[in-house]
Amino acid sequence: MEQWVESLMSNLMFIFIPSIVYFMVWAKNRKQNSYTSKLVLFLFLCVSIILCLSFPYHFQDRFYFDFRQVPLAIGVLYGGPIVGGALLAILSIYRFFIGGDMTLFAILVAVCIYISLFAMTRKHGLSNRPKLISALVVSTGIIPIALKLLWFWYDLFDYQQLLNLLLFRSMEFVVICVTVYLIEFVIDHFKMQKELQEIEKMRVVSQIAASVSHEIRNPLTTVKGLLQLFRESELSDEKRKNLTEVALQELTTAINIISDYLTFAKPQIEKMTYLDLSQDLGQVVSVLTPYANMQQVTLTCVVDTTEQILGDSQQFRQCLINLVKNSIEASPNGRVDIAVVTIREHVAIRIKDTGSGMTTEQIQRLGTPYYSTKEKGTGLGTMVAFSIIKVLNGRIVVESEINKGSTFVISFPKQTALDAV
């Protein structure tokens, strides 16, 4: 009895562990029908079959009780006929190698299970649960039991042996059903996660679209009014020139909003190159210094590293301009300090301001659609910055305290010429 329980638990472990590893770790982030996934599934189930056959329960020195049919059924159902056929070949060869007077019977049962599952899969598709259950009942329940009754009819074993064989076959059938149920549960779980992610994406897109449409409507309305004014009024050249400049500025605003939206949706990194941080940050400071002066903000930048990072210079500068500009707007009559240092294997860019600071809730919502700490902000600039940082394999951490300011720490993996090779 003790040996029987030990063999049973060992076989269950040999089946569940590879199946869980495959369906929860490997197949989660990969296409289940791809060639590589099927090859990996075959290898996992092949190991299960070999282990089950290697540690069976010996009954009357004639019968070998194990759960070898479970990996075979899983292989046919989730790997297809090729994976199932390869597993059948491995099972048959290894069982023949083990030997015994019931070898041919054991191989025949495996062949019948494979043929039955293959035929029902081709005919019915097993796309829904009732068909799957019917296939399991017929292929792994009725057919093996019918074969044992047929063997009993020809007096290949006695009544007591038949009862033991039927008992074990029933147990194996239950194990197959439980294993398939667990696999289907895992697959449904991941499908539900994917559906929820798609719903969340659609929600995000709708929120951003609402934000973009709202922000674009204002400049377009202004341009429309100016065009009507040009058509209906006689304007002096000077006034016409001034109004034309206003219209162009409003159109530029609309274009920038659309560009930010497209960048957030899919940041385009055309070419990854080694970035000269001193040069790129110098350009960012040059662009934003006049704006900082208008806000009476002191803007400083110190680059205390010679390390390089890999990225797109234009996108990198756009990301920093968006974040530094936000810090300037949050720190009127204050200061914004930019520092670049090396921390172990990363290059860190610190943007520290003396603004009004943010609460923990505000920090958590940074980078989410249609959220801004500014009264008339859309949050697109911050979303774009966060998206670019992610595409460049970077990470951003925000620390803030009310009435004391905020600190943005952006870290990127440092790169060397050897890394590029």
Tab-separated table of C-alpha atoms in Angstrom:
chain	number	residue	atom	x	y	z
A	1	MET	CA	0.000	0.000	0.000
A	2	GLU	CA	2.795	2.393	0.902
A	3	GLN	CA	4.587	1.695	-2.376
A	4	TRP	CA	1.338	2.210	-4.292
A	5	VAL	CA	0.759	5.645	-2.716
A	6	GLU	CA	4.385	6.635	-3.266
A	7	SER	CA	4.241	5.671	-6.963
A	8	LEU	CA	0.915	7.465	-7.377
A	9	MET	CA	2.161	10.727	-5.841
A	10	SER	CA	5.400	10.560	-7.833
A	11	ASN	CA	3.492	10.180	-11.094
A	12	LEU	CA	1.209	13.078	-10.210
A	13	MET	CA	4.245	15.260	-9.543
A	14	PHE	CA	5.829	14.189	-12.839
A	15	ILE	CA	2.676	15.308	-14.652
A	16	PHE	CA	1.644	18.469	-12.841
A	17	ILE	CA	5.031	20.182	-12.530
A	18	PRO	CA	5.969	20.154	-16.265
A	19	SER	CA	2.407	21.056	-17.277
A	20	ILE	CA	2.235	23.979	-14.842
A	21	VAL	CA	5.684	25.213	-15.857
A	22	TYR	CA	4.731	25.157	-19.527
A	23	PHE	CA	1.242	26.632	-19.399
A	24	MET	CA	1.932	29.214	-16.662
A	25	VAL	CA	5.484	30.282	-17.517
A	26	TRP	CA	6.233	29.517	-21.141
A	27	ALA	CA	2.880	29.687	-22.948
A	28	LYS	CA	1.733	32.755	-20.996
A	29	ASN	CA	3.764	35.206	-23.068
A	30	ARG	CA	4.094	33.221	-26.296
A	31	LYS	CA	1.848	31.936	-29.033
A	32	GLN	CA	0.738	28.471	-28.073
A	33	ASN	CA	0.528	27.349	-31.719
A	34	SER	CA	4.035	28.429	-32.696
A	35	TYR	CA	6.651	25.848	-33.668
A	36	THR	CA	8.897	26.688	-30.717
A	37	SER	CA	6.047	26.395	-28.203
A	38	LYS	CA	5.041	23.008	-29.573
A	39	LEU	CA	8.645	21.822	-29.395
A	40	VAL	CA	8.910	22.974	-25.776
A	41	LEU	CA	5.572	21.297	-24.955
A	42	PHE	CA	6.844	18.062	-26.515
A	43	LEU	CA	10.032	18.173	-24.442
A	44	PHE	CA	8.155	18.816	-21.197
A	45	LEU	CA	5.631	16.034	-21.823
A	46	CYS	CA	8.338	13.673	-23.047
A	47	VAL	CA	10.096	14.072	-19.709
A	48	SER	CA	6.777	13.369	-17.942
A	49	ILE	CA	6.232	10.143	-19.906
A	50	ILE	CA	9.755	8.870	-19.269
A	51	LEU	CA	9.547	9.627	-15.555
A	52	CYS	CA	6.115	8.007	-15.208
A	53	LEU	CA	7.321	4.859	-16.973
A	54	SER	CA	10.505	4.814	-14.889
A	55	PHE	CA	8.691	4.864	-11.550
A	56	PRO	CA	5.554	2.703	-11.903
A	57	TYR	CA	3.736	0.569	-9.365
A	58	HIS	CA	4.474	-3.110	-9.979
A	59	PHE	CA	1.480	-5.390	-9.526
A	60	GLN	CA	2.009	-9.175	-9.407
A	61	ASP	CA	5.280	-8.724	-11.349
A	62	ARG	CA	3.199	-8.529	-14.498
A	63	PHE	CA	1.439	-5.177	-14.559
A	64	TYR	CA	2.940	-1.701	-14.508
A	65	PHE	CA	0.594	0.959	-13.168
A	66	ASP	CA	1.525	4.556	-14.025
A	67	PHE	CA	0.029	7.705	-15.570
A	68	ARG	CA	1.894	7.639	-18.902
A	69	GLN	CA	-1.340	8.217	-20.859
A	70	VAL	CA	-1.905	11.624	-19.234
A	71	PRO	CA	1.002	13.426	-21.010
A	72	LEU	CA	0.041	11.646	-24.228
A	73	ALA	CA	-3.533	12.967	-24.055
A	74	ILE	CA	-2.321	16.483	-23.209
A	75	GLY	CA	0.106	16.379	-26.119
A	76	VAL	CA	-2.609	15.458	-28.628
A	77	LEU	CA	-5.121	17.983	-27.264
A	78	TYR	CA	-2.815	20.994	-26.912
A	79	GLY	CA	0.117	20.178	-29.202
A	80	GLY	CA	-1.701	18.613	-32.131
A	81	PRO	CA	-1.201	15.320	-33.988
A	82	ILE	CA	2.523	15.813	-34.616
A	83	VAL	CA	3.359	16.411	-30.954
A	84	GLY	CA	1.013	13.595	-29.941
A	85	GLY	CA	2.531	11.237	-32.513
A	86	ALA	CA	6.065	11.992	-31.345
A	87	LEU	CA	5.035	11.360	-27.736
A	88	LEU	CA	3.370	8.089	-28.768
A	89	ALA	CA	6.607	7.003	-30.420
A	90	ILE	CA	8.647	7.850	-27.316
A	91	LEU	CA	6.142	6.067	-25.082
A	92	SER	CA	6.087	2.943	-27.274
A	93	ILE	CA	9.866	2.712	-27.618
A	94	TYR	CA	10.525	3.201	-23.918
A	95	ARG	CA	7.740	0.787	-22.914
A	96	PHE	CA	9.146	-1.815	-25.312
A	97	PHE	CA	12.573	-1.245	-23.809
A	98	ILE	CA	11.166	-1.919	-20.309
A	99	GLY	CA	9.653	-5.165	-21.541
A	100	GLY	CA	7.204	-7.551	-19.871
A	101	ASP	CA	4.467	-9.866	-21.136
A	102	MET	CA	1.912	-7.001	-21.265
A	103	THR	CA	4.101	-4.736	-23.414
A	104	LEU	CA	2.120	-5.117	-26.636
A	105	PHE	CA	-1.172	-4.583	-24.797
A	106	ALA	CA	0.151	-1.396	-23.185
A	107	ILE	CA	1.367	-0.040	-26.542
A	108	LEU	CA	-1.953	-0.965	-28.187
A	109	VAL	CA	-3.898	1.003	-25.549
A	110	ALA	CA	-1.684	4.068	-26.140
A	111	VAL	CA	-2.128	3.785	-29.925
A	112	CYS	CA	-5.925	3.522	-29.603
A	113	ILE	CA	-6.040	6.586	-27.305
A	114	TYR	CA	-3.943	8.563	-29.769
A	115	ILE	CA	-6.003	7.525	-32.814
A	116	SER	CA	-9.281	8.256	-31.031
A	117	LEU	CA	-8.208	11.708	-29.800
A	118	PHE	CA	-6.685	12.556	-33.169
A	119	ALA	CA	-9.855	11.517	-35.031
A	120	MET	CA	-12.187	13.406	-32.699
A	121	THR	CA	-9.946	16.466	-32.810
A	122	ARG	CA	-9.971	16.478	-36.611
A	123	LYS	CA	-13.718	15.861	-36.843
A	124	HIS	CA	-15.123	18.013	-34.044
A	125	GLY	CA	-12.322	20.497	-33.317
A	126	LEU	CA	-12.913	20.258	-29.554
A	127	SER	CA	-13.370	24.033	-29.503
A	128	ASN	CA	-15.924	23.914	-26.702
A	129	ARG	CA	-16.065	22.149	-23.361
A	130	PRO	CA	-18.822	19.566	-24.123
A	131	LYS	CA	-16.877	18.266	-27.137
A	132	LEU	CA	-13.671	18.171	-25.116
A	133	ILE	CA	-15.343	16.223	-22.311
A	134	SER	CA	-16.878	13.792	-24.810
A	135	ALA	CA	-13.478	13.198	-26.413
A	136	LEU	CA	-11.889	12.512	-23.036
A	137	VAL	CA	-14.646	10.134	-21.974
A	138	VAL	CA	-14.515	8.143	-25.206
A	139	SER	CA	-10.754	8.179	-25.821
A	140	THR	CA	-9.304	7.875	-22.315
A	141	GLY	CA	-12.210	6.180	-20.561
A	142	ILE	CA	-14.402	3.945	-22.690
A	143	ILE	CA	-11.820	2.694	-25.219
A	144	PRO	CA	-9.137	1.597	-22.672
A	145	ILE	CA	-11.781	-0.099	-20.500
A	146	ALA	CA	-13.270	-1.844	-23.547
A	147	LEU	CA	-9.840	-3.156	-24.494
A	148	LYS	CA	-9.307	-4.547	-20.985
A	149	LEU	CA	-12.719	-6.268	-21.107
A	150	LEU	CA	-11.788	-7.703	-24.488
A	151	TRP	CA	-8.494	-9.030	-23.103
A	152	PHE	CA	-10.413	-10.515	-20.152
A	153	TRP	CA	-12.803	-12.185	-22.585
A	154	TYR	CA	-9.809	-13.947	-24.133
A	155	ASP	CA	-8.639	-15.067	-20.636
A	156	LEU	CA	-5.435	-13.032	-20.657
A	157	PHE	CA	-5.984	-12.234	-16.958
A	158	ASP	CA	-8.351	-13.295	-14.196
A	159	TYR	CA	-11.282	-11.504	-12.579
A	160	GLN	CA	-9.255	-10.012	-9.682
A	161	GLN	CA	-6.675	-8.654	-12.078
A	162	LEU	CA	-9.467	-7.159	-14.200
A	163	LEU	CA	-10.899	-5.325	-11.198
A	164	ASN	CA	-7.493	-3.889	-10.354
A	165	LEU	CA	-6.930	-2.818	-13.958
A	166	LEU	CA	-10.370	-1.164	-14.144
A	167	LEU	CA	-9.776	0.586	-10.818
A	168	PHE	CA	-6.464	1.982	-11.962
A	169	ARG	CA	-7.854	2.927	-15.383
A	170	SER	CA	-10.625	4.872	-13.634
A	171	MET	CA	-8.037	6.663	-11.514
A	172	GLU	CA	-5.977	7.536	-14.587
A	173	PHE	CA	-9.103	8.844	-16.317
A	174	VAL	CA	-9.830	11.095	-13.310
A	175	VAL	CA	-6.230	12.368	-13.346
A	176	ILE	CA	-6.506	13.161	-17.072
A	177	CYS	CA	-9.764	15.078	-16.509
A	178	VAL	CA	-8.327	16.996	-13.536
A	179	THR	CA	-5.172	17.869	-15.481
A	180	VAL	CA	-7.155	19.080	-18.493
A	181	TYR	CA	-9.443	21.064	-16.187
A	182	LEU	CA	-6.452	22.794	-14.571
A	183	ILE	CA	-4.914	23.553	-17.967
A	184	GLU	CA	-8.203	24.967	-19.255
A	185	PHE	CA	-8.502	27.027	-16.089
A	186	VAL	CA	-5.011	28.492	-16.610
A	187	ILE	CA	-5.708	29.202	-20.300
A	188	ASP	CA	-9.027	30.901	-19.461
A	189	HIS	CA	-7.288	32.938	-16.771
A	190	PHE	CA	-4.718	34.266	-19.219
A	191	LYS	CA	-7.404	34.913	-21.842
A	192	MET	CA	-9.386	36.901	-19.313
A	193	GLN	CA	-6.274	38.878	-18.372
A	194	LYS	CA	-5.634	39.648	-22.039
A	195	GLU	CA	-9.246	40.720	-22.570
A	196	LEU	CA	-9.080	42.986	-19.523
A	197	GLN	CA	-5.847	44.499	-20.863
A	198	GLU	CA	-7.531	45.145	-24.222
A	199	ILE	CA	-10.501	46.753	-22.460
A	200	GLU	CA	-8.097	48.913	-20.445
A	201	LYS	CA	-6.282	49.898	-23.645
A	202	MET	CA	-9.565	50.915	-25.264
A	203	ARG	CA	-10.476	52.915	-22.170
A	204	VAL	CA	-7.111	54.664	-22.265
A	205	VAL	CA	-7.464	55.398	-25.981
A	206	SER	CA	-10.957	56.816	-25.480
A	207	GLN	CA	-9.761	59.032	-22.622
A	208	ILE	CA	-6.805	60.293	-24.635
A	209	ALA	CA	-9.004	60.843	-27.689
A	210	ALA	CA	-11.401	62.900	-25.578
A	211	SER	CA	-8.493	64.899	-24.205
A	212	VAL	CA	-6.946	65.468	-27.639
A	213	SER	CA	-10.247	66.445	-29.259
A	214	HIS	CA	-10.914	68.909	-26.460
A	215	GLU	CA	-7.466	70.499	-26.722
A	216	ILE	CA	-7.475	70.638	-30.530
A	217	ARG	CA	-10.918	72.231	-30.668
A	218	ASN	CA	-9.677	75.439	-29.039
A	219	PRO	CA	-6.895	76.321	-31.537
A	220	LEU	CA	-9.018	75.197	-34.503
A	221	THR	CA	-11.887	77.367	-33.321
A	222	THR	CA	-9.484	80.305	-33.117
A	223	VAL	CA	-8.184	79.651	-36.630
A	224	LYS	CA	-11.745	79.341	-37.956
A	225	GLY	CA	-12.653	82.706	-36.445
A	226	LEU	CA	-9.573	84.354	-37.930
A	227	LEU	CA	-10.333	82.949	-41.390
A	228	GLN	CA	-13.884	84.288	-41.158
A	229	LEU	CA	-12.447	87.647	-40.121
A	230	PHE	CA	-10.090	87.634	-43.132
A	231	ARG	CA	-13.014	86.890	-45.468
A	232	GLU	CA	-15.491	89.386	-44.083
A	233	SER	CA	-13.296	92.334	-43.072
A	234	GLU	CA	-10.853	94.639	-44.782
A	235	LEU	CA	-7.719	94.520	-42.648
A	236	SER	CA	-4.532	96.476	-42.864
A	237	ASP	CA	-1.393	94.608	-43.852
A	238	GLU	CA	0.043	94.975	-40.365
A	239	LYS	CA	-3.054	93.619	-38.654
A	240	ARG	CA	-3.401	90.850	-41.210
A	241	LYS	CA	0.220	89.858	-40.552
A	242	ASN	CA	-0.328	89.798	-36.781
A	243	LEU	CA	-3.499	87.729	-37.083
A	244	THR	CA	-1.733	85.364	-39.465
A	245	GLU	CA	0.973	84.810	-36.857
A	246	VAL	CA	-1.703	84.044	-34.275
A	247	ALA	CA	-3.333	81.520	-36.632
A	248	LEU	CA	0.012	79.837	-37.313
A	249	GLN	CA	0.737	79.615	-33.575
A	250	GLU	CA	-2.644	78.016	-32.955
A	251	LEU	CA	-2.077	75.491	-35.753
A	252	THR	CA	1.365	74.723	-34.322
A	253	THR	CA	-0.293	74.077	-30.966
A	254	ALA	CA	-2.729	71.654	-32.588
A	255	ILE	CA	0.109	69.876	-34.426
A	256	ASN	CA	2.102	69.537	-31.197
A	257	ILE	CA	-0.889	68.004	-29.417
A	258	ILE	CA	-1.361	65.460	-32.220
A	259	SER	CA	2.365	64.676	-32.235
A	260	ASP	CA	2.292	64.090	-28.481
A	261	TYR	CA	-0.671	61.765	-28.901
A	262	LEU	CA	1.069	59.749	-31.616
A	263	THR	CA	4.279	59.583	-29.616
A	264	PHE	CA	2.394	58.280	-26.593
A	265	ALA	CA	0.523	55.705	-28.687
A	266	LYS	CA	3.723	54.350	-30.217
A	267	PRO	CA	7.026	56.119	-29.608
A	268	GLN	CA	9.079	55.889	-32.803
A	269	ILE	CA	12.711	55.057	-32.137
A	270	GLU	CA	14.139	55.138	-35.639
A	271	LYS	CA	17.791	54.580	-34.730
A	272	MET	CA	19.429	53.765	-31.424
A	273	THR	CA	22.771	55.528	-31.002
A	274	TYR	CA	25.167	56.376	-28.194
A	275	LEU	CA	24.014	59.645	-26.625
A	276	ASP	CA	26.357	62.427	-25.520
A	277	LEU	CA	24.555	63.417	-22.332
A	278	SER	CA	26.457	66.698	-21.956
A	279	GLN	CA	25.492	67.783	-25.459
A	280	ASP	CA	21.851	66.671	-25.282
A	281	LEU	CA	21.293	68.198	-21.852
A	282	GLY	CA	23.033	71.373	-22.995
A	283	GLN	CA	20.500	71.689	-25.821
A	284	VAL	CA	17.621	71.040	-23.432
A	285	VAL	CA	18.863	73.781	-21.097
A	286	SER	CA	19.390	76.205	-24.022
A	287	VAL	CA	15.827	75.630	-25.216
A	288	LEU	CA	14.231	76.031	-21.786
A	289	THR	CA	16.387	78.827	-20.296
A	290	PRO	CA	14.342	81.657	-21.905
A	291	TYR	CA	11.153	80.024	-20.660
A	292	ALA	CA	12.651	79.622	-17.162
A	293	ASN	CA	13.638	83.306	-17.171
A	294	MET	CA	10.054	84.256	-18.023
A	295	GLN	CA	8.899	82.270	-14.985
A	296	GLN	CA	11.726	83.756	-12.881
A	297	VAL	CA	13.124	80.269	-12.307
A	298	THR	CA	16.834	79.498	-11.956
A	299	LEU	CA	17.730	76.537	-14.195
A	300	THR	CA	21.028	74.699	-13.627
A	301	CYS	CA	22.564	71.550	-15.071
A	302	VAL	CA	25.587	69.524	-13.907
A	303	VAL	CA	26.782	66.436	-15.782
A	304	ASP	CA	29.084	64.486	-13.489
A	305	THR	CA	29.685	61.407	-15.651
A	306	THR	CA	31.243	60.411	-18.937
A	307	GLU	CA	29.110	57.289	-19.340
A	308	GLN	CA	26.884	56.875	-22.368
A	309	ILE	CA	23.395	55.523	-22.816
A	310	LEU	CA	21.751	54.039	-25.860
A	311	GLY	CA	18.757	55.810	-27.342
A	312	ASP	CA	17.337	58.258	-29.853
A	313	SER	CA	18.637	61.779	-29.321
A	314	GLN	CA	15.478	63.570	-30.466
A	315	GLN	CA	13.154	61.461	-28.354
A	316	PHE	CA	15.513	61.696	-25.378
A	317	ARG	CA	15.546	65.500	-25.556
A	318	GLN	CA	11.777	65.631	-25.994
A	319	CYS	CA	11.333	63.512	-22.873
A	320	LEU	CA	13.580	65.769	-20.775
A	321	ILE	CA	12.060	68.969	-22.177
A	322	ASN	CA	8.576	67.789	-21.160
A	323	LEU	CA	9.648	66.911	-17.617
A	324	VAL	CA	11.880	69.960	-17.029
A	325	LYS	CA	9.213	72.281	-18.466
A	326	ASN	CA	6.696	70.827	-15.992
A	327	SER	CA	9.163	71.415	-13.143
A	328	ILE	CA	9.676	75.032	-14.255
A	329	GLU	CA	5.934	75.660	-14.384
A	330	ALA	CA	5.553	74.126	-10.912
A	331	SER	CA	8.327	76.356	-9.422
A	332	PRO	CA	7.618	80.034	-10.118
A	333	ASN	CA	10.276	82.247	-8.525
A	334	GLY	CA	12.139	79.068	-7.549
A	335	ARG	CA	14.775	76.859	-9.094
A	336	VAL	CA	15.150	73.637	-11.075
A	337	ASP	CA	18.412	71.681	-10.809
A	338	ILE	CA	19.421	68.943	-13.222
A	339	ALA	CA	22.206	66.523	-12.260
A	340	VAL	CA	23.585	63.477	-14.074
A	341	VAL	CA	25.506	60.837	-12.087
A	342	THR	CA	26.508	57.190	-12.382
A	343	ILE	CA	24.953	54.732	-9.938
A	344	ARG	CA	26.460	51.275	-10.308
A	345	GLU	CA	25.442	50.020	-13.764
A	346	HIS	CA	23.033	52.872	-14.490
A	347	VAL	CA	23.164	56.506	-15.461
A	348	ALA	CA	20.754	58.574	-13.349
A	349	ILE	CA	19.307	61.959	-14.317
A	350	ARG	CA	17.882	63.896	-11.366
A	351	ILE	CA	15.459	66.756	-11.966
A	352	LYS	CA	14.807	68.571	-8.681
A	353	ASP	CA	12.478	71.538	-8.325
A	354	THR	CA	11.301	73.779	-5.497
A	355	GLY	CA	7.662	73.719	-6.483
A	356	SER	CA	4.507	73.035	-4.539
A	357	GLY	CA	5.090	69.281	-4.485
A	358	MET	CA	2.630	66.429	-4.945
A	359	THR	CA	0.708	64.003	-2.791
A	360	THR	CA	1.245	60.246	-2.973
A	361	GLU	CA	-1.980	59.893	-4.939
A	362	GLN	CA	-0.857	62.497	-7.466
A	363	ILE	CA	2.494	60.752	-7.911
A	364	GLN	CA	0.772	57.430	-8.577
A	365	ARG	CA	-1.399	59.012	-11.261
A	366	LEU	CA	1.471	60.650	-13.108
A	367	GLY	CA	1.725	59.423	-16.680
A	368	THR	CA	-1.876	58.207	-16.794
A	369	PRO	CA	-4.269	59.509	-19.461
A	370	TYR	CA	-5.964	62.850	-19.019
A	371	TYR	CA	-4.303	63.613	-15.706
A	372	SER	CA	-2.337	66.745	-14.968
A	373	THR	CA	-1.490	68.703	-11.838
A	374	LYS	CA	-1.926	71.907	-13.876
A	375	GLU	CA	-5.329	73.544	-14.159
A	376	LYS	CA	-5.290	73.643	-17.975
A	377	GLY	CA	-3.008	70.707	-18.630
A	378	THR	CA	-3.849	67.562	-20.602
A	379	GLY	CA	-1.159	65.337	-19.116
A	380	LEU	CA	-0.011	64.373	-22.621
A	381	GLY	CA	3.481	65.767	-22.112
A	382	THR	CA	4.075	63.614	-19.038
A	383	MET	CA	2.564	60.570	-20.735
A	384	VAL	CA	4.892	61.071	-23.703
A	385	ALA	CA	7.897	61.357	-21.380
A	386	PHE	CA	6.970	58.173	-19.519
A	387	SER	CA	6.406	56.307	-22.799
A	388	ILE	CA	9.790	57.361	-24.188
A	389	ILE	CA	11.571	56.360	-20.975
A	390	LYS	CA	9.974	52.914	-21.181
A	391	VAL	CA	10.959	52.453	-24.837
A	392	LEU	CA	14.545	53.452	-24.021
A	393	ASN	CA	14.665	50.718	-21.320
A	394	GLY	CA	14.681	53.367	-18.629
A	395	ARG	CA	12.993	53.698	-15.268
A	396	ILE	CA	11.581	56.733	-13.511
A	397	VAL	CA	11.068	57.272	-9.780
A	398	VAL	CA	9.284	60.326	-8.384
A	399	GLU	CA	9.754	61.668	-4.868
A	400	SER	CA	7.793	64.663	-3.679
A	401	GLU	CA	6.703	66.511	-0.568
A	402	ILE	CA	4.017	69.153	-0.337
A	403	ASN	CA	5.445	72.713	-0.317
A	404	LYS	CA	9.006	71.392	-0.601
A	405	GLY	CA	9.249	70.348	-4.223
A	406	SER	CA	9.653	67.208	-6.288
A	407	THR	CA	12.526	65.101	-7.573
A	408	PHE	CA	12.365	62.990	-10.727
A	409	VAL	CA	15.084	60.328	-10.990
A	410	ILE	CA	15.378	58.779	-14.456
A	411	SER	CA	17.811	55.877	-14.772
A	412	PHE	CA	19.081	54.211	-17.945
A	413	PRO	CA	21.468	51.264	-18.327
A	414	LYS	CA	24.928	52.597	-19.109
A	415	GLN	CA	26.430	51.397	-22.356
A	416	THR	CA	29.904	50.655	-23.619
A	417	ALA	CA	31.231	49.811	-27.044
A	418	LEU	CA	31.391	46.164	-25.958
A	419	ASP	CA	27.650	46.120	-25.236
A	420	ALA	CA	26.865	47.065	-28.807
A	421	VAL	CA	28.720	44.033	-30.117
